């Protein structure tokens, strides 16, 4: 599957500082570097480094040798990259000694991506190809509309959030990658957890990836929720973290890998990237990621994971009849979305599936060891719908409750 990225290209001016400058403050930088950058370019390079067949389209100025050479060196096809009479886009990036960054942009040639170019580029791609898109170029809503009409699968990273986002039809997207601030802005909510729920309910077929910084990331689509912990590394520059993750995620989709594997590999690639300076230069090749991944330690270390497993087990034991995701979330001190993802990650089942197994296991024990009627057992383990219990029990134990009791006694 081909990956088409209609995206930005910037010259990045990166300043190393003790801390991010605040209004009215002047601070001396300890280092200044110039890199090829832009979310589009970075994501194209990451997808190519991850082994994808990547085509980058967009507009660059006459002084774009650094940008075109960087893309070509990474194996990105730039035959759809158009040179225009304008200055390149550029970014001024502050990087603190702790690895945090602050960025401001000048669009330059990135604002000259017109409909004629878009139509010409899309005509070379077919239904099923993957379109990777950010929000640093002009005419993003038009690109989404035309790509959807052609049947391309669309992966959108709505960064930076601005008024153009409101014109993008989210129903025409297949995947959305965004951080906590972006999900709040997109759903018009002050709480990331609530915002994600709003998007999930409004777009049940949309695959949503919510990046959570050092916590890791969540993938949600309909009732499916997956969680991936981040990895412990010494961060020196987080500038390319999100773009590295997105590019690797796109390449994993193009290879039609299992979503759990896609998230794990993309998270590992981002972890390696933040341990290096620069944006595009920090993005690791796939061979390095796969070689390094087994040695990386999840930030949610094993002892903590075991403690959480024990806490989940204790919760179900104490609240078998009235267990709820919100109740478990309150006990663990997490949001309901994060708690649901942790349950799936740690226990291997969704909260609902795990609850049914716990209740049916308790019912099976009562059937073996007591003379209680089936109706009494159903009430004792927390079911209100007898038909649903019988169906669930048979699916798990291969027999209805009375047949199971006779089999165990006999």
CSV table of C-alpha atoms in Angstrom, one decimal:
chain,number,residue,atom,x,y,z
A,1,UNK,CA,0.0,0.0,0.0
A,2,UNK,CA,1.3,3.4,-1.0
A,3,UNK,CA,1.6,6.3,1.5
A,4,UNK,CA,0.9,9.7,0.2
A,5,UNK,CA,1.8,12.6,2.5
A,6,UNK,CA,0.5,16.0,1.3
A,7,UNK,CA,2.4,18.0,3.9
A,8,UNK,CA,4.6,20.8,5.1
A,9,UNK,CA,8.3,21.3,4.7
A,10,UNK,CA,10.1,23.8,7.0
A,11,UNK,CA,13.6,25.0,7.8
A,12,UNK,CA,13.9,24.5,11.6
A,13,UNK,CA,16.1,26.9,13.6
A,14,UNK,CA,16.6,25.2,16.9
A,15,UNK,CA,17.9,27.1,20.0
A,16,UNK,CA,19.1,25.2,23.1
A,17,UNK,CA,18.1,27.2,26.2
A,18,UNK,CA,18.1,26.6,30.0
A,19,UNK,CA,14.3,27.1,29.9
A,20,UNK,CA,11.5,28.2,27.6
A,21,UNK,CA,11.5,32.0,27.3
A,22,UNK,CA,8.5,33.7,29.0
A,23,UNK,CA,7.1,37.1,27.9
A,24,UNK,CA,9.4,40.0,28.6
A,25,UNK,CA,12.4,37.7,29.1
A,26,UNK,CA,15.7,37.6,27.2
A,27,UNK,CA,17.8,34.5,27.4
A,28,UNK,CA,21.1,33.4,25.8
A,29,UNK,CA,21.1,30.2,23.9
A,30,UNK,CA,23.9,27.7,24.4
A,31,UNK,CA,23.5,26.2,20.9
A,32,UNK,CA,21.8,26.9,17.6
A,33,UNK,CA,21.2,24.3,14.9
A,34,UNK,CA,19.5,24.3,11.5
A,35,UNK,CA,17.6,21.2,10.4
A,36,UNK,CA,15.1,20.2,7.8
A,37,UNK,CA,11.7,19.9,9.4
A,38,UNK,CA,8.0,20.6,9.3
A,39,UNK,CA,5.4,18.1,10.5
A,40,UNK,CA,4.9,16.9,6.9
A,41,UNK,CA,8.5,16.3,6.1
A,42,UNK,CA,9.2,14.7,9.5
A,43,UNK,CA,6.3,12.3,9.2
A,44,UNK,CA,7.3,11.3,5.6
A,45,UNK,CA,10.8,10.6,6.8
A,46,UNK,CA,9.5,8.6,9.8
A,47,UNK,CA,7.2,6.6,7.5
A,48,UNK,CA,10.0,5.9,5.1
A,49,UNK,CA,12.4,5.0,7.9
A,50,UNK,CA,9.7,2.6,9.1
A,51,UNK,CA,9.8,0.8,5.7
A,52,UNK,CA,6.9,2.5,4.0
A,53,UNK,CA,6.6,3.4,0.3
A,54,UNK,CA,6.2,7.1,0.8
A,55,UNK,CA,5.4,9.9,-1.6
A,56,UNK,CA,5.7,13.5,-0.4
A,57,UNK,CA,3.6,16.3,-2.0
A,58,UNK,CA,3.5,20.0,-1.3
A,59,UNK,CA,5.2,23.2,-2.0
A,60,UNK,CA,8.8,24.4,-1.3
A,61,UNK,CA,10.7,27.6,-2.2
A,62,UNK,CA,13.6,28.1,-4.5
A,63,UNK,CA,16.1,27.6,-1.6
A,64,UNK,CA,14.9,24.1,-0.7
A,65,UNK,CA,18.0,22.0,-1.3
A,66,UNK,CA,18.2,21.0,2.4
A,67,UNK,CA,14.6,19.9,2.4
A,68,UNK,CA,14.6,17.9,-0.9
A,69,UNK,CA,18.0,16.3,-0.2
A,70,UNK,CA,16.8,15.2,3.3
A,71,UNK,CA,13.7,13.7,1.9
A,72,UNK,CA,15.5,11.9,-0.9
A,73,UNK,CA,18.2,10.6,1.5
A,74,UNK,CA,15.5,9.0,3.6
A,75,UNK,CA,14.0,7.2,0.5
A,76,UNK,CA,11.0,9.5,0.1
A,77,UNK,CA,9.7,10.0,-3.5
A,78,UNK,CA,9.5,13.8,-4.1
A,79,UNK,CA,8.2,13.8,-7.7
A,80,UNK,CA,5.0,15.5,-6.4
A,81,UNK,CA,6.8,18.2,-4.6
A,82,UNK,CA,6.3,21.6,-6.4
A,83,UNK,CA,8.7,24.5,-6.4
A,84,UNK,CA,7.1,27.9,-6.0
A,85,UNK,CA,8.2,31.6,-6.0
A,86,UNK,CA,8.2,32.0,-2.2
A,87,UNK,CA,10.3,31.5,0.9
A,88,UNK,CA,10.2,28.1,2.5
A,89,UNK,CA,8.2,27.6,5.6
A,90,UNK,CA,10.3,27.9,8.7
A,91,UNK,CA,10.0,27.2,12.5
A,92,UNK,CA,11.8,28.8,15.4
A,93,UNK,CA,12.1,26.1,18.1
A,94,UNK,CA,13.2,26.6,21.7
A,95,UNK,CA,14.4,23.4,23.5
A,96,UNK,CA,15.0,23.5,27.2
A,97,UNK,CA,17.6,21.6,29.1
A,98,UNK,CA,14.9,19.1,30.2
A,99,UNK,CA,13.9,18.4,26.6
A,100,UNK,CA,10.7,20.4,26.5
A,101,UNK,CA,10.1,22.6,23.4
A,102,UNK,CA,8.1,25.6,22.2
A,103,UNK,CA,7.6,26.4,18.5
A,104,UNK,CA,6.3,29.1,16.3
A,105,UNK,CA,5.9,28.8,12.6
A,106,UNK,CA,5.9,30.9,9.4
A,107,UNK,CA,3.9,29.1,6.7
A,108,UNK,CA,5.8,30.5,3.6
A,109,UNK,CA,5.5,28.1,0.7
A,110,UNK,CA,3.3,25.7,2.7
A,111,UNK,CA,0.4,28.1,2.3
A,112,UNK,CA,0.6,27.8,-1.5
A,113,UNK,CA,-0.8,24.2,-1.9
A,114,UNK,CA,-3.7,24.9,-4.3
A,115,UNK,CA,-6.5,22.8,-5.6
A,116,UNK,CA,-4.9,22.3,-9.0
A,117,UNK,CA,-1.8,20.6,-7.4
A,118,UNK,CA,-4.0,18.6,-5.0
A,119,UNK,CA,-6.1,17.2,-7.9
A,120,UNK,CA,-3.0,16.4,-10.0
A,121,UNK,CA,-1.4,14.6,-7.1
A,122,UNK,CA,-4.5,12.6,-6.0
A,123,UNK,CA,-5.1,11.4,-9.6
A,124,UNK,CA,-1.9,9.3,-9.3
A,125,UNK,CA,-3.2,7.3,-6.3
A,126,UNK,CA,-5.9,4.7,-6.0
A,127,UNK,CA,-8.6,3.5,-3.5
A,128,UNK,CA,-7.0,1.8,-0.6
A,129,UNK,CA,-3.8,3.9,-0.6
A,130,UNK,CA,-3.1,5.7,2.6
A,131,UNK,CA,-3.2,9.5,2.8
A,132,UNK,CA,-1.2,11.1,5.6
A,133,UNK,CA,-2.2,14.6,6.4
A,134,UNK,CA,-1.4,17.4,9.0
A,135,UNK,CA,-2.6,21.0,9.3
A,136,UNK,CA,0.4,23.0,8.3
A,137,UNK,CA,-0.6,23.5,4.7
A,138,UNK,CA,-3.4,25.2,2.9
A,139,UNK,CA,-6.7,23.6,1.6
A,140,UNK,CA,-6.8,20.7,4.1
A,141,UNK,CA,-10.6,20.4,4.0
A,142,UNK,CA,-10.5,20.2,0.2
A,143,UNK,CA,-7.8,17.5,0.4
A,144,UNK,CA,-10.0,15.4,2.8
A,145,UNK,CA,-13.0,15.8,0.5
A,146,UNK,CA,-11.3,14.8,-2.7
A,147,UNK,CA,-9.3,11.9,-1.1
A,148,UNK,CA,-12.4,10.5,0.4
A,149,UNK,CA,-14.2,10.6,-3.0
A,150,UNK,CA,-11.3,8.6,-4.4
A,151,UNK,CA,-11.5,6.0,-1.6
A,152,UNK,CA,-8.1,6.7,0.0
A,153,UNK,CA,-7.8,5.8,3.6
A,154,UNK,CA,-7.1,9.0,5.5
A,155,UNK,CA,-4.9,9.4,8.6
A,156,UNK,CA,-5.1,13.0,9.9
A,157,UNK,CA,-2.9,14.7,12.5
A,158,UNK,CA,-4.8,18.0,13.2
A,159,UNK,CA,-1.8,20.0,14.3
A,160,UNK,CA,-1.6,22.8,14.8
A,161,UNK,CA,-5.3,23.4,15.8
A,162,UNK,CA,-6.7,26.5,14.1
A,163,UNK,CA,-9.9,27.7,12.4
A,164,UNK,CA,-9.3,25.5,9.3
A,165,UNK,CA,-9.9,22.4,11.4
A,166,UNK,CA,-13.6,23.3,11.8
A,167,UNK,CA,-14.1,22.8,8.0
A,168,UNK,CA,-12.7,19.3,8.0
A,169,UNK,CA,-15.4,16.6,7.8
A,170,UNK,CA,-14.3,14.1,10.5
A,171,UNK,CA,-16.7,11.5,9.2
A,172,UNK,CA,-14.5,11.2,6.1
A,173,UNK,CA,-11.5,10.2,8.1
A,174,UNK,CA,-10.3,6.7,8.9
A,175,UNK,CA,-7.8,7.6,11.6
A,176,UNK,CA,-7.1,10.6,13.8
A,177,UNK,CA,-3.9,11.1,15.8
A,178,UNK,CA,-3.9,13.9,18.4
A,179,UNK,CA,-2.6,14.9,21.8
A,180,UNK,CA,-4.6,15.9,24.9
A,181,UNK,CA,-4.8,19.6,24.1
A,182,UNK,CA,-5.9,18.8,20.5
A,183,UNK,CA,-8.6,16.4,21.6
A,184,UNK,CA,-10.0,19.0,24.0
A,185,UNK,CA,-10.0,21.7,21.2
A,186,UNK,CA,-11.6,19.3,18.7
A,187,UNK,CA,-14.4,18.2,21.0
A,188,UNK,CA,-14.8,21.6,22.7
A,189,UNK,CA,-14.2,20.2,26.2
A,190,UNK,CA,-11.9,21.1,29.0
A,191,UNK,CA,-11.2,17.5,30.0
A,192,UNK,CA,-9.3,15.0,27.7
A,193,UNK,CA,-11.2,12.0,29.0
A,194,UNK,CA,-14.6,13.6,28.3
A,195,UNK,CA,-13.4,14.9,24.9
A,196,UNK,CA,-12.3,11.5,23.8
A,197,UNK,CA,-15.7,10.1,24.8
A,198,UNK,CA,-17.4,12.8,22.8
A,199,UNK,CA,-15.4,11.9,19.7
A,200,UNK,CA,-15.9,8.2,20.2
A,201,UNK,CA,-19.7,8.6,20.5
A,202,UNK,CA,-19.9,10.9,17.5
A,203,UNK,CA,-17.6,8.9,15.2
A,204,UNK,CA,-17.8,5.2,16.3
A,205,UNK,CA,-16.0,3.9,13.2
A,206,UNK,CA,-13.1,6.4,13.5
A,207,UNK,CA,-9.8,5.0,14.8
A,208,UNK,CA,-8.6,7.6,17.4
A,209,UNK,CA,-5.1,7.7,18.8
A,210,UNK,CA,-4.6,9.9,21.8
A,211,UNK,CA,-1.0,10.5,22.7
A,212,UNK,CA,-0.5,11.0,26.5
A,213,UNK,CA,3.2,12.2,26.7
A,214,UNK,CA,5.2,10.1,29.2
A,215,UNK,CA,2.1,8.0,30.0
A,216,UNK,CA,2.0,6.5,26.6
A,217,UNK,CA,-1.0,6.4,24.2
A,218,UNK,CA,-4.5,5.1,23.7
A,219,UNK,CA,-6.2,3.7,20.7
A,220,UNK,CA,-10.0,3.8,20.6
A,221,UNK,CA,-12.5,2.7,18.0
A,222,UNK,CA,-16.0,2.0,19.0
A,223,UNK,CA,-15.9,-0.2,22.1
A,224,UNK,CA,-12.2,-1.2,21.4
A,225,UNK,CA,-9.6,0.5,23.6
A,226,UNK,CA,-5.9,-0.4,23.6
A,227,UNK,CA,-3.2,1.2,25.8
A,228,UNK,CA,0.5,1.3,25.1
A,229,UNK,CA,2.9,2.4,27.9
A,230,UNK,CA,5.7,4.8,27.0
A,231,UNK,CA,9.4,3.7,27.4
A,232,UNK,CA,12.0,4.9,29.8
A,233,UNK,CA,14.7,7.0,28.1
A,234,UNK,CA,16.7,10.1,28.8
A,235,UNK,CA,14.9,12.8,26.8
A,236,UNK,CA,17.0,15.6,25.3
A,237,UNK,CA,14.7,16.9,22.6
A,238,UNK,CA,11.0,16.1,22.2
A,239,UNK,CA,10.5,18.0,19.0
A,240,UNK,CA,10.1,15.0,16.7
A,241,UNK,CA,8.4,12.7,19.1
A,242,UNK,CA,4.8,13.1,17.8
A,243,UNK,CA,5.9,13.1,14.1
A,244,UNK,CA,8.0,9.9,14.6
A,245,UNK,CA,5.1,8.2,16.2
A,246,UNK,CA,2.7,9.3,13.4
A,247,UNK,CA,5.1,8.2,10.6
A,248,UNK,CA,5.6,4.8,12.2
A,249,UNK,CA,1.9,4.4,12.8
A,250,UNK,CA,1.2,5.2,9.1
A,251,UNK,CA,3.8,2.6,8.0
A,252,UNK,CA,2.3,0.0,10.3
A,253,UNK,CA,-1.2,0.7,8.9
A,254,UNK,CA,0.2,0.4,5.3
A,255,UNK,CA,1.6,-3.1,6.2
A,256,UNK,CA,-1.7,-4.0,7.8
A,257,UNK,CA,-0.1,-5.0,11.1
A,258,UNK,CA,-1.9,-5.8,14.3
A,259,UNK,CA,-2.9,-2.6,16.1
A,260,UNK,CA,-1.1,-3.6,19.3
A,261,UNK,CA,2.1,-4.1,17.3
A,262,UNK,CA,1.7,-0.8,15.5
A,263,UNK,CA,1.3,1.1,18.7
A,264,UNK,CA,4.3,-0.6,20.4
A,265,UNK,CA,6.7,-0.1,17.5
A,266,UNK,CA,5.6,3.6,17.0
A,267,UNK,CA,6.0,4.3,20.7
A,268,UNK,CA,9.5,2.7,20.7
A,269,UNK,CA,10.5,4.8,17.7
A,270,UNK,CA,9.4,8.0,19.4
A,271,UNK,CA,11.3,7.0,22.5
A,272,UNK,CA,14.5,6.6,20.5
A,273,UNK,CA,13.9,9.9,18.7
A,274,UNK,CA,13.5,12.0,21.9
A,275,UNK,CA,16.9,10.7,23.1
A,276,UNK,CA,18.6,12.7,20.3
A,277,UNK,CA,18.8,16.3,19.1
A,278,UNK,CA,16.9,17.7,16.1
A,279,UNK,CA,13.7,16.7,14.4
A,280,UNK,CA,14.3,14.7,11.1
A,281,UNK,CA,17.9,13.7,12.1
A,282,UNK,CA,16.6,12.0,15.3
A,283,UNK,CA,14.2,9.6,13.6
A,284,UNK,CA,15.5,6.0,13.8
A,285,UNK,CA,15.4,3.4,11.0
A,286,UNK,CA,13.1,0.4,11.5
A,287,UNK,CA,16.0,-2.0,11.9
A,288,UNK,CA,17.2,0.0,14.9
A,289,UNK,CA,13.8,0.2,16.4
A,290,UNK,CA,13.2,-3.5,16.1
A,291,UNK,CA,16.6,-4.3,17.5
A,292,UNK,CA,16.3,-1.9,20.4
A,293,UNK,CA,12.7,-2.6,21.3
A,294,UNK,CA,13.3,-5.7,23.4
A,295,UNK,CA,15.8,-3.8,25.6
A,296,UNK,CA,13.4,-0.8,26.3
A,297,UNK,CA,11.7,-0.7,29.7
A,298,UNK,CA,8.1,0.3,29.9
A,299,UNK,CA,7.5,3.4,32.0
A,300,UNK,CA,4.8,1.4,33.8
A,301,UNK,CA,7.3,-1.0,35.3
A,302,UNK,CA,6.4,-4.6,36.3
A,303,UNK,CA,6.0,-4.0,40.0
A,304,UNK,CA,3.5,-1.2,39.4
A,305,UNK,CA,1.7,-3.4,36.9
A,306,UNK,CA,1.4,-6.2,39.4
A,307,UNK,CA,0.1,-3.9,42.0
A,308,UNK,CA,-2.6,-2.6,39.6
A,309,UNK,CA,-3.5,-6.2,38.6
A,310,UNK,CA,-4.0,-7.0,42.3
A,311,UNK,CA,-6.0,-3.9,42.8
A,312,UNK,CA,-8.3,-4.8,39.9
A,313,UNK,CA,-8.7,-8.3,41.2
A,314,UNK,CA,-9.6,-7.0,44.7
A,315,UNK,CA,-12.1,-4.6,43.2
A,316,UNK,CA,-14.0,-7.3,41.4
A,317,UNK,CA,-13.9,-9.5,44.5
A,318,UNK,CA,-15.5,-6.8,46.6
A,319,UNK,CA,-17.9,-5.4,44.0
A,320,UNK,CA,-19.0,-8.4,41.9
A,321,UNK,CA,-22.7,-7.3,42.0
A,322,UNK,CA,-22.2,-3.6,41.4
A,323,UNK,CA,-18.9,-3.4,39.5
A,324,UNK,CA,-18.6,-0.5,37.1
A,325,UNK,CA,-15.8,1.1,35.1
A,326,UNK,CA,-16.3,4.4,36.8
A,327,UNK,CA,-16.1,2.7,40.2
A,328,UNK,CA,-12.8,1.0,39.3
A,329,UNK,CA,-11.5,4.3,37.9
A,330,UNK,CA,-12.3,6.0,41.2
A,331,UNK,CA,-10.4,3.3,43.1
A,332,UNK,CA,-7.3,3.5,40.8
A,333,UNK,CA,-7.4,7.3,40.6
A,334,UNK,CA,-7.6,7.4,36.8
A,335,UNK,CA,-10.1,8.6,34.2
A,336,UNK,CA,-12.5,6.0,32.9
A,337,UNK,CA,-11.0,5.9,29.5
A,338,UNK,CA,-7.5,5.3,30.8
A,339,UNK,CA,-8.7,2.8,33.3
A,340,UNK,CA,-10.5,0.8,30.6
A,341,UNK,CA,-7.3,0.8,28.6
A,342,UNK,CA,-5.2,-0.3,31.6
A,343,UNK,CA,-7.6,-3.2,32.3
A,344,UNK,CA,-7.3,-4.4,28.7
A,345,UNK,CA,-3.5,-4.0,28.8
A,346,UNK,CA,-3.0,-5.7,32.1
A,347,UNK,CA,-5.8,-8.3,32.1
A,348,UNK,CA,-6.1,-9.2,28.4
A,349,UNK,CA,-9.8,-8.4,28.3
A,350,UNK,CA,-12.0,-5.4,28.2
A,351,UNK,CA,-13.7,-4.3,31.5
A,352,UNK,CA,-17.0,-5.7,30.4
A,353,UNK,CA,-15.6,-9.1,29.2
A,354,UNK,CA,-13.6,-9.4,32.4
A,355,UNK,CA,-16.7,-8.7,34.5
A,356,UNK,CA,-18.7,-11.3,32.7
A,357,UNK,CA,-16.0,-13.9,33.3
A,358,UNK,CA,-15.7,-13.0,37.0
A,359,UNK,CA,-19.5,-13.3,37.5
A,360,UNK,CA,-19.8,-16.5,35.5
A,361,UNK,CA,-16.8,-18.0,37.4
A,362,UNK,CA,-18.6,-17.2,40.7
A,363,UNK,CA,-21.8,-18.7,39.4
A,364,UNK,CA,-20.0,-21.8,38.3
A,365,UNK,CA,-18.5,-22.2,41.8
A,366,UNK,CA,-21.9,-21.8,43.4
A,367,UNK,CA,-23.4,-24.4,41.0
A,368,UNK,CA,-20.7,-26.9,42.0
A,369,UNK,CA,-20.7,-26.2,45.8
A,370,UNK,CA,-24.2,-25.1,46.7
A,371,UNK,CA,-27.8,-26.1,46.4
A,372,UNK,CA,-28.9,-22.6,45.4
A,373,UNK,CA,-31.3,-22.4,42.5
A,374,UNK,CA,-30.1,-20.9,39.2
A,375,UNK,CA,-32.3,-17.9,39.8
A,376,UNK,CA,-30.8,-17.3,43.2
A,377,UNK,CA,-27.3,-17.7,41.8
A,378,UNK,CA,-28.0,-15.2,39.0
A,379,UNK,CA,-29.1,-12.6,41.6
A,380,UNK,CA,-26.1,-13.4,43.8
A,381,UNK,CA,-23.5,-12.7,41.1
A,382,UNK,CA,-25.1,-9.4,40.0
A,383,UNK,CA,-27.2,-10.3,36.9
A,384,UNK,CA,-30.6,-8.8,36.3
A,385,UNK,CA,-31.2,-10.3,32.9
A,386,UNK,CA,-31.5,-14.1,33.2
A,387,UNK,CA,-31.5,-14.7,29.5
A,388,UNK,CA,-28.3,-12.8,29.1
A,389,UNK,CA,-26.6,-14.7,32.0
A,390,UNK,CA,-27.6,-18.1,30.5
A,391,UNK,CA,-26.2,-17.1,27.1
A,392,UNK,CA,-23.0,-15.7,28.5
A,393,UNK,CA,-22.5,-18.7,30.8
A,394,UNK,CA,-23.0,-21.2,28.0
A,395,UNK,CA,-20.6,-19.3,25.7
A,396,UNK,CA,-17.9,-19.6,28.5
A,397,UNK,CA,-18.6,-23.1,29.9
A,398,UNK,CA,-20.1,-24.9,26.9
A,399,UNK,CA,-23.3,-25.8,28.7
A,400,UNK,CA,-26.3,-24.1,30.3
A,401,UNK,CA,-26.2,-23.8,34.1
A,402,UNK,CA,-28.2,-26.9,35.0
A,403,UNK,CA,-26.3,-29.1,32.5
A,404,UNK,CA,-23.1,-27.7,33.9
A,405,UNK,CA,-24.2,-28.6,37.5
A,406,UNK,CA,-25.2,-32.1,36.5
A,407,UNK,CA,-21.9,-32.6,34.7
A,408,UNK,CA,-19.8,-31.5,37.7
A,409,UNK,CA,-21.8,-33.6,40.2
A,410,UNK,CA,-21.9,-36.6,38.0
